[in-house]
Amino acid sequence: MRLPGRLAAAIEILADVEQRRRPVSEALKAWGLNNRFAGAGDRAAIGNLVYDALRHRASFAHLMGTDDPRALVLAVAVREWGETPAALNDAFAGDSHAPAPVTDAEAAALAGPLEGAPAHVAADVPKWLAPSLERAFGATWVEELAAMTGRPSLDLRTNLLKSTPERVMKSLARFSPTPTTIAPWGITMPAGLRDARTPNVTTDEGYQKGWFEVQDQGSQIVSALAGAQPGEQVLDLCAGAGGKTLALAAAMGNTGQIFAYDADRARLAPIYDRLKRNGVRNAQVRAPGDGALHDLAGRMDRVVIDAPCTGTGTWRRRPDTKWKLTPELLAQRQAEQAALLAEGLSYLGPRGTLVYITCSILPEENDDQIAAFLAAHPDVKSRPIDAAWHHAFGVDLPDGLRTPGGGICLTPLRTGTDGFYCHLLGRNPG
């Protein structure tokens, strides 16, 4: 497919997402199944167009005067991919799969400035979230959120139970991998421009042998901050597919015991194959059911809560969720988080550490949640995150990462990662 056909396909998919109210990933998959002539390169390019449009939906709609799919895709082609209206019309001429020619009005809009746009438009976020985001980041909040409109890198974590970073990078040399800047066992491949394809590393022999896992550097960092030590008893209370369980197992050198649990059996399903491929022997999966964790009460050295959240920290990867988020969903997640913190505390031993993690950048799910928890549990206090950072990475905590409430917040602008929050807690001694 040539660019005109790819643009037309992206417009069609965005219209499908809008009309059927379904996730972008499902719409892209359905289009691919119905258009099997499209090769892998075509599907990657079309996906890039769609996701770029959603990342910039507010600013491009402001620019074009409408958020209809055609306007958004044309804005991507010109403002992000470097095309010109004249070049597009030349490419469209005589191409039966091309969209209609760019009009003079559209060309004028595409050349227009964004200066003077409202702050939430410049930040490309829903207007109702602006006060929360300004509270989270202060005067730099628009800059922080604008950085979340970029494409994410592909990050990997070396599985130290089976390999080394050097061995993994040699296996993936064709993709030009480099070490991550913070996570000591991480490897990264920056996102490309325009129609660049994300490397399919899961077909690599090293992946099949369990040498590495796909894991954003931010997730690797908060996993390391959990501080799991060899021989400890650890509960991963919201294990999901097991990404952090695998990281904890490697940190513990396959010793001690990790209890991997999730209230959603479907989310937990992939963990079994991943544990086997990674050579993890110290993890015990606990499926949901009555009394599944009763025998762990008061015994755990660490309880890791990777809490369900709004996912605002992953907007680079899932920009469609940015525009679906509602105050009601935020309130629902806050209630779930509060319940999980209280439950997690019940499993914690007298000197244990409670690790609270979200992939959110909203204070309502982060510092506010911790403040409410501490107020309700006077026998609990925050643990120094600075010391944990130094222990995990051998350097001082960088400026700007610590939150007012005593946690840390990672962002694309600050750390080149997805957005993550981490806070460490424990019972008062005595």
PDB file of N, CA and C in Angstrom, residues 154 156 168-180 187-191 199 201:
ATOM      1  N   LEU A 154      10.557   0.688  23.022  1.00  0.00           N
ATOM      2  CA  LEU A 154      10.360  -0.722  23.365  1.00  0.00           C
ATOM      3  C   LEU A 154      11.450  -1.088  24.367  1.00  0.00           C
ATOM      4  N   LEU A 156      13.057  -3.760  27.350  1.00  0.00           N
ATOM      5  CA  LEU A 156      13.160  -5.161  27.756  1.00  0.00           C
ATOM      6  C   LEU A 156      13.881  -5.243  29.100  1.00  0.00           C
ATOM      7  N   VAL A 168      21.850 -10.669  25.697  1.00  0.00           N
ATOM      8  CA  VAL A 168      20.587 -10.288  25.066  1.00  0.00           C
ATOM      9  C   VAL A 168      20.832  -9.277  23.955  1.00  0.00           C
ATOM     10  N   MET A 169      21.671  -8.293  24.204  1.00  0.00           N
ATOM     11  CA  MET A 169      21.938  -7.283  23.168  1.00  0.00           C
ATOM     12  C   MET A 169      22.625  -7.896  21.952  1.00  0.00           C
ATOM     13  N   LYS A 170      23.455  -8.885  22.178  1.00  0.00           N
ATOM     14  CA  LYS A 170      24.077  -9.574  21.037  1.00  0.00           C
ATOM     15  C   LYS A 170      23.023 -10.323  20.231  1.00  0.00           C
ATOM     16  N   SER A 171      22.071 -10.951  20.916  1.00  0.00           N
ATOM     17  CA  SER A 171      21.010 -11.679  20.233  1.00  0.00           C
ATOM     18  C   SER A 171      20.114 -10.753  19.423  1.00  0.00           C
ATOM     19  N   LEU A 172      19.954  -9.512  19.913  1.00  0.00           N
ATOM     20  CA  LEU A 172      19.057  -8.548  19.262  1.00  0.00           C
ATOM     21  C   LEU A 172      19.822  -7.454  18.522  1.00  0.00           C
ATOM     22  N   ALA A 173      21.073  -7.716  18.173  1.00  0.00           N
ATOM     23  CA  ALA A 173      21.927  -6.683  17.576  1.00  0.00           C
ATOM     24  C   ALA A 173      21.319  -6.064  16.331  1.00  0.00           C
ATOM     25  N   ARG A 174      20.505  -6.831  15.593  1.00  0.00           N
ATOM     26  CA  ARG A 174      19.908  -6.318  14.352  1.00  0.00           C
ATOM     27  C   ARG A 174      18.953  -5.160  14.619  1.00  0.00           C
ATOM     28  N   PHE A 175      18.513  -5.008  15.890  1.00  0.00           N
ATOM     29  CA  PHE A 175      17.590  -3.922  16.242  1.00  0.00           C
ATOM     30  C   PHE A 175      18.307  -2.743  16.905  1.00  0.00           C
ATOM     31  N   SER A 176      19.621  -2.799  17.013  1.00  0.00           N
ATOM     32  CA  SER A 176      20.442  -1.733  17.619  1.00  0.00           C
ATOM     33  C   SER A 176      19.990  -1.372  19.031  1.00  0.00           C
ATOM     34  N   PRO A 177      19.922  -2.346  19.935  1.00  0.00           N
ATOM     35  CA  PRO A 177      19.495  -2.057  21.306  1.00  0.00           C
ATOM     36  C   PRO A 177      20.575  -1.329  22.093  1.00  0.00           C
ATOM     37  N   THR A 178      20.176  -0.581  23.114  1.00  0.00           N
ATOM     38  CA  THR A 178      21.111   0.092  24.011  1.00  0.00           C
ATOM     39  C   THR A 178      20.644  -0.108  25.448  1.00  0.00           C
ATOM     40  N   PRO A 179      21.533   0.039  26.432  1.00  0.00           N
ATOM     41  CA  PRO A 179      21.121  -0.092  27.837  1.00  0.00           C
ATOM     42  C   PRO A 179      20.168   1.028  28.240  1.00  0.00           C
ATOM     43  N   THR A 180      19.248   0.730  29.134  1.00  0.00           N
ATOM     44  CA  THR A 180      18.377   1.769  29.674  1.00  0.00           C
ATOM     45  C   THR A 180      19.180   2.685  30.591  1.00  0.00           C
ATOM     46  N   ILE A 187      17.092  -2.924  28.643  1.00  0.00           N
ATOM     47  CA  ILE A 187      17.558  -2.708  27.269  1.00  0.00           C
ATOM     48  C   ILE A 187      16.439  -1.983  26.535  1.00  0.00           C
ATOM     49  N   THR A 188      16.793  -1.024  25.705  1.00  0.00           N
ATOM     50  CA  THR A 188      15.769  -0.223  25.049  1.00  0.00           C
ATOM     51  C   THR A 188      16.035  -0.046  23.565  1.00  0.00           C
ATOM     52  N   MET A 189      14.942   0.135  22.822  1.00  0.00           N
ATOM     53  CA  MET A 189      14.996   0.453  21.403  1.00  0.00           C
ATOM     54  C   MET A 189      14.031   1.610  21.159  1.00  0.00           C
ATOM     55  N   PRO A 190      14.553   2.809  20.859  1.00  0.00           N
ATOM     56  CA  PRO A 190      13.683   3.977  20.705  1.00  0.00           C
ATOM     57  C   PRO A 190      12.658   3.792  19.603  1.00  0.00           C
ATOM     58  N   ALA A 191      11.534   4.467  19.753  1.00  0.00           N
ATOM     59  CA  ALA A 191      10.495   4.428  18.726  1.00  0.00           C
ATOM     60  C   ALA A 191      10.977   5.147  17.473  1.00  0.00           C
ATOM     61  N   PRO A 199      10.135  -3.402  16.654  1.00  0.00           N
ATOM     62  CA  PRO A 199      10.767  -4.725  16.511  1.00  0.00           C
ATOM     63  C   PRO A 199       9.936  -5.828  17.150  1.00  0.00           C
ATOM     64  N   VAL A 201      10.317  -8.598  18.921  1.00  0.00           N
ATOM     65  CA  VAL A 201      11.352  -9.324  19.661  1.00  0.00           C
ATOM     66  C   VAL A 201      10.859 -10.663  20.207  1.00  0.00           C
TER      67      VAL A 201
END
